[in-house]
Coordinates of C-alpha atoms and ligand atoms in Angstrom, one line a residue:
M15 CA 18.6 3.1 -32.1
T16 CA 18.4 -0.3 -34.2
S17 CA 20.6 -3.6 -32.7
S18 CA 23.2 -2.5 -35.9
D19 CA 24.7 0.3 -34.8
S20 CA 24.0 -0.5 -30.6
T21 CA 27.9 -1.2 -30.9
S22 CA 28.6 2.2 -31.1
A23 CA 27.2 2.8 -27.7
L24 CA 26.5 1.7 -24.9
A25 CA 23.3 2.0 -22.8
D26 CA 22.8 4.0 -19.4
I27 CA 20.6 1.7 -17.8
G28 CA 19.0 -1.5 -19.0
V29 CA 15.1 -3.4 -18.4
T30 CA 14.6 -6.5 -18.5
G31 CA 10.8 -8.1 -18.2
L32 CA 8.3 -5.6 -20.9
A33 CA 5.9 -6.2 -19.9
V34 CA 3.3 -3.8 -19.2
M35 CA 5.5 -1.7 -16.1
G36 CA 9.0 -2.8 -17.7
A37 CA 8.0 -1.4 -21.0
N38 CA 6.8 2.0 -19.8
I39 CA 9.6 2.7 -17.7
A40 CA 12.2 1.8 -20.5
R41 CA 10.0 4.6 -22.1
N42 CA 10.3 6.6 -19.3
L43 CA 13.9 6.3 -19.1
A44 CA 14.1 7.0 -23.0
R45 CA 12.4 9.9 -23.1
H46 CA 14.1 11.7 -20.5
G47 CA 17.5 11.0 -22.7
H48 CA 19.3 8.5 -21.4
T49 CA 20.0 5.7 -23.2
V50 CA 18.1 2.1 -22.7
A51 CA 18.8 -1.5 -23.3
L52 CA 16.2 -3.5 -23.5
H53 CA 15.4 -7.5 -23.1
N54 CA 12.3 -9.9 -22.2
R55 CA 12.5 -13.3 -22.0
S56 CA 10.4 -13.5 -24.9
A57 CA 12.0 -11.6 -27.6
S58 CA 8.6 -10.5 -29.2
R59 CA 8.0 -7.4 -26.4
V60 CA 11.6 -6.4 -27.4
D61 CA 10.4 -6.4 -31.0
E62 CA 6.9 -4.7 -30.0
L63 CA 8.3 -1.8 -28.4
M64 CA 10.9 -0.9 -30.7
T65 CA 8.1 -1.0 -33.6
K66 CA 5.9 0.7 -31.8
H67 CA 8.0 3.1 -30.0
G68 CA 11.8 3.0 -30.7
S69 CA 11.5 6.4 -32.3
E70 CA 10.6 7.6 -28.4
G71 CA 14.4 7.8 -27.4
N72 CA 17.7 5.8 -27.8
F73 CA 17.2 1.8 -27.5
I74 CA 19.4 -1.2 -27.7
P75 CA 17.5 -3.8 -28.0
S76 CA 19.0 -7.3 -27.0
A77 CA 17.9 -10.8 -27.6
S78 CA 20.1 -12.6 -25.2
I79 CA 21.1 -11.4 -20.9
T80 CA 24.4 -12.1 -22.1
E81 CA 23.9 -9.1 -25.2
F82 CA 21.7 -7.1 -22.6
V83 CA 24.8 -6.8 -20.1
A84 CA 27.0 -6.1 -22.8
S85 CA 26.0 -3.1 -23.8
L86 CA 25.4 -1.2 -20.8
K87 CA 27.7 1.3 -19.9
R88 CA 29.8 0.4 -16.7
P89 CA 29.1 0.3 -13.5
R90 CA 26.2 -1.8 -15.4
R91 CA 22.8 -0.9 -14.1
A92 CA 20.2 -3.2 -14.9
L93 CA 16.2 -2.4 -13.8
I94 CA 14.6 -5.8 -13.3
M95 CA 10.3 -5.6 -14.1
V96 CA 9.1 -9.3 -13.6
Q97 CA 6.7 -11.0 -11.8
A98 CA 7.9 -11.4 -7.9
G99 CA 9.6 -14.6 -6.5
A100 CA 11.0 -17.4 -9.0
A101 CA 11.0 -15.3 -11.7
T102 CA 12.8 -12.3 -10.6
D103 CA 15.3 -15.0 -8.5
A104 CA 15.7 -16.6 -12.3
V105 CA 16.5 -13.3 -13.8
I106 CA 18.7 -12.0 -10.9
E107 CA 20.7 -15.3 -11.2
Q108 CA 21.5 -15.1 -15.0
L109 CA 22.6 -10.8 -14.6
A110 CA 24.6 -11.6 -11.8
D111 CA 25.9 -14.1 -13.9
A112 CA 27.1 -11.8 -16.8
M113 CA 28.0 -9.1 -14.4
E114 CA 31.4 -8.0 -12.9
P115 CA 31.6 -6.5 -9.4
G116 CA 30.6 -3.0 -8.7
D117 CA 27.5 -3.6 -11.2
I118 CA 24.1 -3.0 -10.0
I119 CA 20.6 -4.6 -10.3
I120 CA 18.2 -3.2 -9.3
D121 CA 14.5 -5.0 -9.0
G122 CA 11.5 -2.7 -9.5
G123 CA 8.9 -5.1 -9.0
N124 CA 6.3 -6.4 -5.7
A125 CA 9.3 -8.3 -4.6
L126 CA 8.7 -9.6 -0.5
Y127 CA 11.4 -7.9 1.8
T128 CA 12.7 -10.4 2.9
D129 CA 13.2 -12.0 -0.5
T130 CA 14.9 -8.6 -1.3
Q131 CA 16.8 -8.8 1.9
R132 CA 18.5 -12.4 1.3
R133 CA 19.5 -11.1 -2.4
E134 CA 21.1 -8.2 -1.2
K135 CA 23.3 -10.4 0.6
A136 CA 23.8 -12.8 -1.7
L137 CA 24.3 -10.8 -4.1
R138 CA 26.8 -8.4 -1.7
E139 CA 28.9 -11.4 -1.2
R140 CA 29.6 -11.2 -5.1
G141 CA 30.7 -8.2 -4.9
L142 CA 27.7 -7.0 -6.8
H143 CA 25.1 -4.1 -5.8
F144 CA 21.4 -4.9 -5.3
V145 CA 18.7 -1.9 -5.3
G146 CA 15.0 -3.2 -4.1
A147 CA 13.5 -0.4 -5.4
G148 CA 9.7 -0.4 -4.7
I149 CA 8.2 1.6 -7.9
S150 CA 4.0 2.3 -8.1
G151 CA 2.0 4.3 -10.4
G152 CA 1.1 1.6 -12.5
E153 CA 0.5 1.7 -16.0
E154 CA 0.5 5.1 -16.6
G155 CA 2.8 6.4 -13.9
A156 CA 5.3 3.8 -15.3
L157 CA 5.4 6.0 -18.4
N158 CA 4.7 9.6 -16.8
G159 CA 6.6 9.6 -13.6
P160 CA 6.3 7.0 -10.7
S161 CA 6.9 7.3 -7.1
I162 CA 9.9 5.2 -6.5
M163 CA 11.5 3.5 -3.3
P164 CA 15.0 2.0 -3.7
G165 CA 16.6 0.9 -1.0
G166 CA 20.4 -0.7 -1.2
S167 CA 23.6 0.5 0.1
A168 CA 24.0 4.1 0.4
E169 CA 26.8 3.4 -2.4
S170 CA 24.5 2.1 -4.7
Y171 CA 21.7 5.3 -4.4
E172 CA 24.7 7.0 -5.8
Y173 CA 25.0 5.3 -8.8
V174 CA 20.7 4.6 -9.5
G175 CA 19.7 8.1 -7.2
P176 CA 19.7 10.3 -9.6
L177 CA 18.7 8.1 -13.0
L178 CA 15.7 6.8 -11.2
E179 CA 15.2 10.4 -9.7
S180 CA 15.3 11.8 -13.3
V181 CA 12.2 9.9 -14.3
A182 CA 10.1 10.1 -11.4
A183 CA 7.0 12.2 -10.8
V184 CA 7.5 15.8 -9.5
V185 CA 5.2 17.7 -6.8
E186 CA 6.4 21.4 -6.3
G187 CA 9.9 20.7 -8.1
A188 CA 10.7 17.8 -5.7
P189 CA 11.0 14.2 -7.1
C190 CA 8.9 11.4 -5.6
C191 CA 11.8 9.7 -4.9
T192 CA 13.9 8.6 -2.3
Y193 CA 16.4 6.7 -0.7
I194 CA 14.7 4.8 1.8
G195 CA 17.1 3.1 3.6
T196 CA 19.1 -0.7 3.2
D197 CA 18.5 -3.8 1.8
G198 CA 14.7 -5.0 1.4
S199 CA 13.8 -1.3 3.0
G200 CA 12.4 -0.1 -0.2
H201 CA 10.1 -3.2 -0.5
Y202 CA 8.8 -3.0 2.5
V203 CA 8.2 0.5 2.3
K204 CA 6.0 -0.4 -1.3
M205 CA 4.5 -3.2 0.5
V206 CA 2.6 -0.9 3.3
H207 CA 1.8 1.5 0.5
N208 CA 0.2 -1.3 -1.0
G209 CA -1.5 -2.2 2.3
I210 CA -2.2 1.1 2.7
E211 CA -3.9 1.6 -0.9
Y212 CA -5.9 -1.9 0.2
A213 CA -7.2 0.4 3.3
D214 CA -8.1 3.0 0.8
M215 CA -10.0 1.8 -1.5
Q216 CA -11.8 -1.2 0.5
L217 CA -13.2 2.6 2.6
I218 CA -14.2 4.2 -1.0
G219 CA -16.2 0.8 -1.6
E220 CA -18.0 1.3 1.7
A221 CA -18.6 4.5 1.3
Y222 CA -19.8 3.3 -2.6
Q223 CA -21.9 0.9 -1.0
L224 CA -23.9 3.0 1.4
M225 CA -24.1 5.5 -1.1
T226 CA -26.1 3.3 -3.6
S227 CA -27.7 0.7 -0.4
A228 CA -28.5 2.7 2.1
A229 CA -29.0 6.4 0.3
G230 CA -30.2 5.3 -3.2
L231 CA -27.7 6.9 -5.5
S232 CA -27.9 5.3 -8.5
A233 CA -24.2 4.5 -10.1
N234 CA -23.8 7.8 -12.1
E235 CA -25.0 9.9 -9.3
A236 CA -22.8 8.0 -6.7
A237 CA -19.5 8.8 -9.7
E238 CA -21.1 12.6 -9.4
V239 CA -20.3 13.0 -5.4
F240 CA -17.3 11.4 -6.3
A241 CA -16.3 13.9 -8.8
E242 CA -17.9 16.7 -6.7
W243 CA -15.5 14.8 -3.4
N244 CA -12.5 14.8 -5.3
S245 CA -11.5 19.0 -5.0
G246 CA -11.6 18.7 -0.8
V247 CA -10.1 17.3 1.4
L248 CA -10.5 13.6 0.4
E249 CA -8.8 14.8 -3.1
S250 CA -6.4 11.6 -4.7
Y251 CA -6.1 9.8 -7.7
L252 CA -8.4 6.7 -6.3
I253 CA -11.3 9.5 -5.3
E254 CA -10.7 10.4 -8.9
I255 CA -10.8 7.5 -10.9
T256 CA -13.6 5.9 -8.7
S257 CA -15.5 8.8 -10.5
E258 CA -14.4 7.4 -13.6
V259 CA -15.3 4.0 -12.9
L260 CA -19.0 4.3 -11.5
G261 CA -19.5 6.9 -14.1
H262 CA -19.2 4.5 -17.3
T263 CA -21.2 2.6 -18.9
D264 CA -20.9 -0.8 -20.0
A265 CA -21.3 -0.7 -24.1
E266 CA -23.1 -4.5 -24.3
T267 CA -25.5 -4.2 -21.7
G268 CA -25.9 -0.3 -21.0
K269 CA -25.6 -0.8 -17.9
P270 CA -23.2 0.7 -15.3
L271 CA -20.0 -1.3 -16.0
V272 CA -19.6 -1.2 -11.8
D273 CA -23.2 -3.5 -12.1
V274 CA -22.2 -5.9 -14.5
I275 CA -17.9 -6.9 -12.9
V276 CA -18.8 -9.9 -10.4
D277 CA -17.9 -8.8 -7.3
A278 CA -14.7 -11.1 -6.1
A279 CA -11.7 -8.7 -5.5
G280 CA -8.3 -10.3 -6.3
Q281 CA -5.4 -9.5 -4.6
K282 CA -1.4 -10.5 -5.5
G283 CA 0.0 -10.6 -2.2
T284 CA 1.3 -7.2 -1.1
G285 CA -1.8 -6.0 1.5
R286 CA -1.3 -10.2 2.6
W287 CA 2.0 -9.7 3.3
T288 CA 1.7 -6.3 5.3
V289 CA -0.9 -8.2 7.6
K290 CA 1.7 -10.7 7.9
S291 CA 4.4 -8.2 9.1
A292 CA 2.3 -6.1 11.0
L293 CA 0.9 -9.5 13.2
D294 CA 4.4 -10.2 13.4
L295 CA 5.5 -7.1 14.8
G296 CA 2.5 -6.7 16.7
V297 CA 1.6 -3.5 15.5
P298 CA -2.6 -3.3 15.0
V299 CA -3.3 -2.4 11.6
T300 CA -6.4 -3.1 11.7
G301 CA -7.6 -0.8 8.5
I302 CA -5.3 -2.7 6.3
A303 CA -6.3 -6.4 7.7
E304 CA -10.1 -5.5 7.0
A305 CA -9.0 -5.1 3.3
V306 CA -7.4 -7.8 2.9
F307 CA -10.2 -10.1 4.7
A308 CA -13.9 -8.1 2.6
R309 CA -11.2 -9.1 -0.5
A310 CA -11.4 -12.9 0.9
V311 CA -14.9 -12.6 1.6
S312 CA -15.8 -11.5 -1.9
G313 CA -14.0 -13.9 -3.2
S314 CA -15.7 -17.1 -1.0
R315 CA -17.6 -18.0 -3.8
E316 CA -19.2 -20.6 -1.9
L317 CA -19.9 -19.6 1.3
R318 CA -21.4 -16.7 0.0
A319 CA -23.7 -18.7 -1.9
A320 CA -25.0 -21.1 0.7
S321 CA -25.3 -17.9 3.0
Q322 CA -27.9 -15.7 0.9
G323 CA -30.6 -17.4 3.1
L324 CA -29.4 -16.3 6.5
A325 CA -31.4 -13.6 8.4
G326 CA -31.0 -9.8 6.9
A327 CA -31.7 -6.3 8.6
E328 CA -34.8 -6.8 11.0
L329 CA -34.2 -3.2 13.1
A330 CA -34.6 -0.7 9.7
T331 CA -35.5 -1.1 6.6
S332 CA -34.6 3.1 5.5
L333 CA -32.7 6.0 6.7
T334 CA -35.5 7.7 8.4
E335 CA -36.0 5.3 10.2
I336 CA -32.9 4.9 11.7
F337 CA -32.5 8.8 12.1
P338 CA -35.9 11.0 11.3
G339 CA -35.3 13.7 9.2
T340 CA -32.0 12.6 7.9
D341 CA -32.3 13.0 3.9
V342 CA -29.9 11.5 1.2
E343 CA -27.7 15.2 1.3
S344 CA -27.4 15.0 4.5
F345 CA -26.2 11.4 4.9
V346 CA -23.9 11.8 2.3
A347 CA -22.2 14.1 4.1
D348 CA -21.7 11.8 6.7
I349 CA -20.6 9.6 4.7
H350 CA -17.8 12.2 3.3
S351 CA -16.8 12.6 7.0
A352 CA -16.5 8.7 7.9
L353 CA -14.6 8.2 4.9
Y354 CA -12.4 10.9 5.8
A355 CA -12.1 9.6 9.5
S356 CA -11.9 6.0 8.4
K357 CA -8.8 6.8 6.1
V358 CA -7.4 8.9 8.4
V359 CA -7.3 6.0 11.0
A360 CA -5.9 3.8 7.9
Y361 CA -3.2 6.2 7.1
A362 CA -2.4 6.5 10.8
Q363 CA -1.7 2.7 11.6
G364 CA 0.3 2.2 7.9
F365 CA 2.5 4.8 9.6
D366 CA 2.9 3.2 12.4
Q367 CA 3.7 -0.1 11.1
L368 CA 6.7 1.8 8.8
A369 CA 7.5 2.7 12.2
A370 CA 7.7 -0.4 14.1
G371 CA 9.4 -2.3 10.8
S372 CA 12.4 0.9 10.7
R373 CA 12.9 -0.1 14.0
E374 CA 12.9 -3.8 14.2
Y375 CA 15.1 -3.8 11.1
G376 CA 17.7 -0.7 11.7
W377 CA 16.3 1.3 8.8
D378 CA 15.8 4.8 10.0
L379 CA 13.2 5.6 7.7
K380 CA 12.1 9.2 7.5
L381 CA 8.2 9.0 7.5
G382 CA 8.1 12.9 6.5
D383 CA 10.1 11.4 3.1
L384 CA 7.5 8.9 2.8
A385 CA 4.9 10.8 2.4
R386 CA 6.2 12.9 0.2
I387 CA 7.2 10.5 -2.3
W388 CA 3.7 9.0 -2.0
R389 CA 2.2 12.4 -3.0
G390 CA 2.8 12.1 -6.7
G391 CA 3.1 9.6 -8.9
C392 CA 1.8 6.5 -6.8
I393 CA -1.6 4.4 -6.2
I394 CA -2.6 6.6 -3.3
R395 CA -1.3 9.8 -4.3
A396 CA -3.0 12.8 -2.6
Q397 CA -2.6 16.5 -1.2
F398 CA -3.5 14.6 2.3
L399 CA 0.0 13.0 2.4
G400 CA 1.6 16.3 2.3
R401 CA -0.5 16.8 6.0
I402 CA 0.9 14.0 7.2
S403 CA 4.5 14.8 5.6
D404 CA 4.1 18.2 8.1
A405 CA 3.1 16.2 10.5
Y406 CA 5.9 14.6 10.4
A407 CA 8.1 17.3 9.9
A408 CA 7.2 19.5 13.0
N409 CA 7.2 16.1 15.4
P410 CA 9.5 13.7 13.6
Q411 CA 8.4 11.4 16.9
L412 CA 4.9 11.8 16.4
P413 CA 3.5 8.9 18.8
S414 CA 0.6 8.6 15.8
L415 CA -0.8 10.9 13.3
L416 CA -4.8 11.2 15.1
L417 CA -2.6 12.9 17.7
D418 CA -1.5 15.7 15.4
P419 CA -3.1 18.6 16.0
Y420 CA -4.6 19.0 12.4
F421 CA -5.4 15.0 12.6
R422 CA -7.3 15.0 15.7
D423 CA -9.2 17.9 14.6
A424 CA -10.2 16.8 11.7
V425 CA -10.9 13.1 13.1
E426 CA -13.0 14.9 16.0
S427 CA -15.4 16.8 13.6
A428 CA -16.0 14.1 11.9
A429 CA -16.8 12.1 14.5
A430 CA -20.7 12.5 14.9
S431 CA -21.5 11.8 10.9
W432 CA -18.9 8.6 11.3
R433 CA -20.6 7.3 14.4
R434 CA -23.8 7.9 12.5
V435 CA -22.4 6.1 9.9
V436 CA -22.1 3.2 11.3
T437 CA -25.4 3.0 13.0
V438 CA -27.0 3.0 9.5
A439 CA -24.7 0.5 8.3
A440 CA -25.2 -2.1 11.0
Q441 CA -29.2 -1.1 11.5
L442 CA -29.8 -1.8 7.6
G443 CA -27.4 -4.9 7.3
V444 CA -24.3 -3.3 5.1
P445 CA -21.3 -4.2 5.4
A446 CA -18.4 -1.9 6.2
P447 CA -16.0 -3.4 8.0
G448 CA -13.6 -0.3 7.6
F449 CA -15.9 2.2 8.6
S450 CA -16.5 0.4 11.8
S451 CA -13.0 -1.7 12.7
A452 CA -11.8 2.5 12.5
L453 CA -14.5 3.5 14.5
A454 CA -13.5 0.5 17.4
Y455 CA -9.6 1.2 16.9
Y456 CA -10.3 5.3 17.3
D457 CA -12.6 3.9 20.9
S458 CA -9.8 1.7 21.8
V459 CA -6.8 4.1 21.8
R460 CA -8.6 6.5 23.5
A461 CA -10.7 4.6 25.9
K462 CA -9.8 5.0 29.8
R463 CA -10.3 1.1 30.5
L464 CA -10.1 -1.5 27.2
P465 CA -11.9 -5.3 28.9
A466 CA -7.9 -6.6 28.6
A467 CA -7.7 -6.5 32.6
L468 CA -10.8 -9.4 32.3
I469 CA -8.8 -11.0 29.4
Q470 CA -5.7 -11.1 31.8
G471 CA -7.7 -12.5 34.4
L472 CA -8.8 -15.2 32.1
R473 CA -5.9 -15.7 31.2
D474 CA -4.7 -16.2 34.8
Y475 CA -7.2 -18.5 36.2
F476 CA -6.9 -21.1 33.3
G477 CA -3.0 -20.7 32.3
A478 CA -1.7 -18.9 35.6
H479 CA -0.4 -16.8 32.8
T480 CA 0.2 -13.5 36.0
Y481 CA -1.2 -10.3 35.5
E482 CA 0.2 -6.6 36.4
R483 CA -2.2 -4.3 39.0
V484 CA -2.8 -1.0 38.4
D485 CA -2.0 -0.3 42.1
K486 CA 1.4 -1.6 42.4
P487 CA 4.2 -2.8 40.6
G488 CA 5.6 -6.2 40.1
H489 CA 3.7 -9.7 38.0
F490 CA 1.0 -11.3 39.8
H491 CA -1.2 -14.8 40.3
T492 CA -4.3 -15.5 42.2
Q493 CA -4.3 -19.3 43.1
W494 CA -7.8 -19.7 41.7
S495 CA -7.8 -23.5 42.4
G496 CA -7.1 -22.9 45.7
D497 CA -7.7 -20.5 48.5
R498 CA -7.9 -17.6 45.7
S499 CA -5.3 -15.7 47.8
E500 CA -2.5 -13.8 45.8
I501 CA 0.9 -14.5 45.4
S502 CA 3.4 -12.1 44.0
N503 CA 5.9 -14.0 40.7
Ligands
NDP8 N1 1.1 -3.9 -13.2 C1 0.9 -2.8 -12.2 O1 0.4 -2.0 -12.2 C2 2.3 -3.0 -11.2 C3 3.5 -4.1 -11.0 N2 5.1 -3.8 -10.5 C4 5.1 -5.2 -10.2 O2 5.8 -5.0 -11.1 C5 6.7 -6.3 -12.1 C6 6.2 -6.3 -13.5 O3 4.9 -5.9 -13.9 P1 4.2 -6.5 -14.5 O4 4.5 -5.1 -15.8 O5 2.9 -6.3 -14.2 O6 4.2 -7.6 -15.3 P2 4.2 -9.1 -14.8 O7 4.0 -9.0 -13.2 O8 2.8 -9.4 -15.4 O9 5.3 -10.1 -15.6 C7 5.5 -10.2 -16.6 C8 6.8 -10.0 -16.8 O10 7.4 -10.8 -16.4 C9 8.5 -12.1 -17.6 N3 8.3 -12.8 -16.7 C10 7.8 -14.1 -16.3 N4 8.5 -15.2 -16.0 C11 9.5 -15.3 -15.8 C12 10.9 -16.1 -15.5 N5 10.6 -17.0 -15.0 N6 12.0 -15.1 -16.5 C13 12.0 -14.0 -16.8 N7 11.0 -13.3 -17.5 C14 9.9 -13.6 -16.9 C15 7.4 -12.1 -18.4 O11 8.2 -12.6 -19.8 P3 7.6 -12.8 -20.8 O12 6.9 -11.5 -21.6 O13 8.7 -13.8 -21.6 O14 6.3 -13.6 -19.9 C16 7.2 -10.0 -18.4 O15 8.0 -9.7 -19.0 C17 6.0 -7.2 -10.9 O16 6.6 -7.6 -10.0 C18 4.5 -6.4 -10.3 O17 4.2 -7.2 -9.0 C19 4.5 -3.1 -9.7 C20 3.6 -2.0 -9.5 C21 2.4 -2.2 -10.1
5RP9 O1 1.3 -2.8 -6.6 C1 0.6 -1.6 -7.6 C2 -0.1 -0.8 -7.3 O2 0.4 0.1 -6.2 C3 -0.3 -3.2 -8.5 O3 -0.8 -2.7 -9.1 C4 -0.7 -4.3 -7.3 O4 -1.0 -5.8 -8.6 C5 -1.6 -3.8 -6.5 O5 -2.5 -5.1 -5.8 P1 -3.4 -6.0 -6.2 O6 -3.4 -6.7 -7.2 O7 -2.9 -7.1 -4.9 O8 -4.5 -5.6 -5.6

């Protein structure tokens, strides 16, 4: 459809913001038989989409927001796919001014959930629905089926749910899209998804570094190992593309591409937001936090340059010095176990945060459903998530995934290898913050006693903060600067 015959029909949905994600979602919607109105701040993106892909379905291009809104069926449904933050606020304002009560604005960007809560409230007061929909899958997912996490009123889901479900990825006949909960819940869930994505990628990165630095594999050999791992319990999109990236040769130098990429990881904010929320809620997401901080360390170029002369490993120089008889093959198998166990910990922590967020904001998140819609379409997609879904189906009140029988046995079986890998990393001086902090978390939660008792004693000493006793109820204070007798508070 061209602009000249656009008056004859109205669009089922409109997409504004036609960069990578928006353009591909718009094409996905059109390919599924929906008539899609198109808008972008710079008209060139609309023209480009129409020129390259206009024949893929029914599109109605528009040159202004007013024209865009006028081309939508009532109640109007407009999907925003622009940069999070001020850009999203600006577009919402323009849309809201042109819309009427009952119309629906969907934000598919990576918005901060508190922004979504604010926007939903403001638009509700103007009679408009606002759906904060986390969308994951990158360019390819947006086109062929992403995982979609829509949050908003249940009424708005009636209008947008079927449409979003029709373009989502499908696993075992079910769409990777479900109603998440009210206001900012969809963006909260997407935020934690990204936090888990950070942790997963950090662990994969550590596995790669240990393979090359400790076991002496080349990038191509590591690529083969990851390809092999992709058919076992670690099977996932991230493991699959790790093999692709490691196996790719730079055309200019003939070296593995990974060796010519600057080792400073970027971050756009969702990982950091996840950790900030976890800190506020008091949920120990150590895997995600280590991943965020590891990216920060990688990007601290001046600090890293100044630190090059610091002493390194003096305890050992090779694997066999640490564990005599260890060969490369068995150490690579150990890394596999360490990666798997650390991944279970990271996901357990991420799901703990989702449960805490749900309690805090009254969202009633269905953790099993979240795992189910992450099995396809999104960046962390994996069969592994089916196991998580099963765990919550068996016990919706599961206190931690580590306590699910399947995961408890899996981690127990991996534990000896995991400890060997952390030992090797420490002795050779290869940084493995994800593997080691996951192990520390595991050992902490299963410990009978923690040094927190001493910390409480110290807090009581310097600040009279009181402590509880193991043998009787109440709060107590030792009069440290007096006769050191104990008083009950
Ligand atoms: N890229 C990815 O893999 C993923 C991205 N997301 C999220 O989806 C959203 C879109 O991402 P992506 O496609 O990468 O695009 P970008 O985040 O790069 O955003 C570019 C788009 O935003 C528009 N834009 C920027 N500022 C304004 C403004 N002030 N007013 C109106 N429009 C503006 C641009 O218009 P113009 O062309 O005129 O500059 C363009 O259409 C983001 O929120 C992103 O975080 C979610 C999942 C995956
Ligand atoms: O949402 C996404 C994937 O799920 C985006 O790709 C996002 O940009 C990833 O985060 P970062 O850029 O911080 O690595």
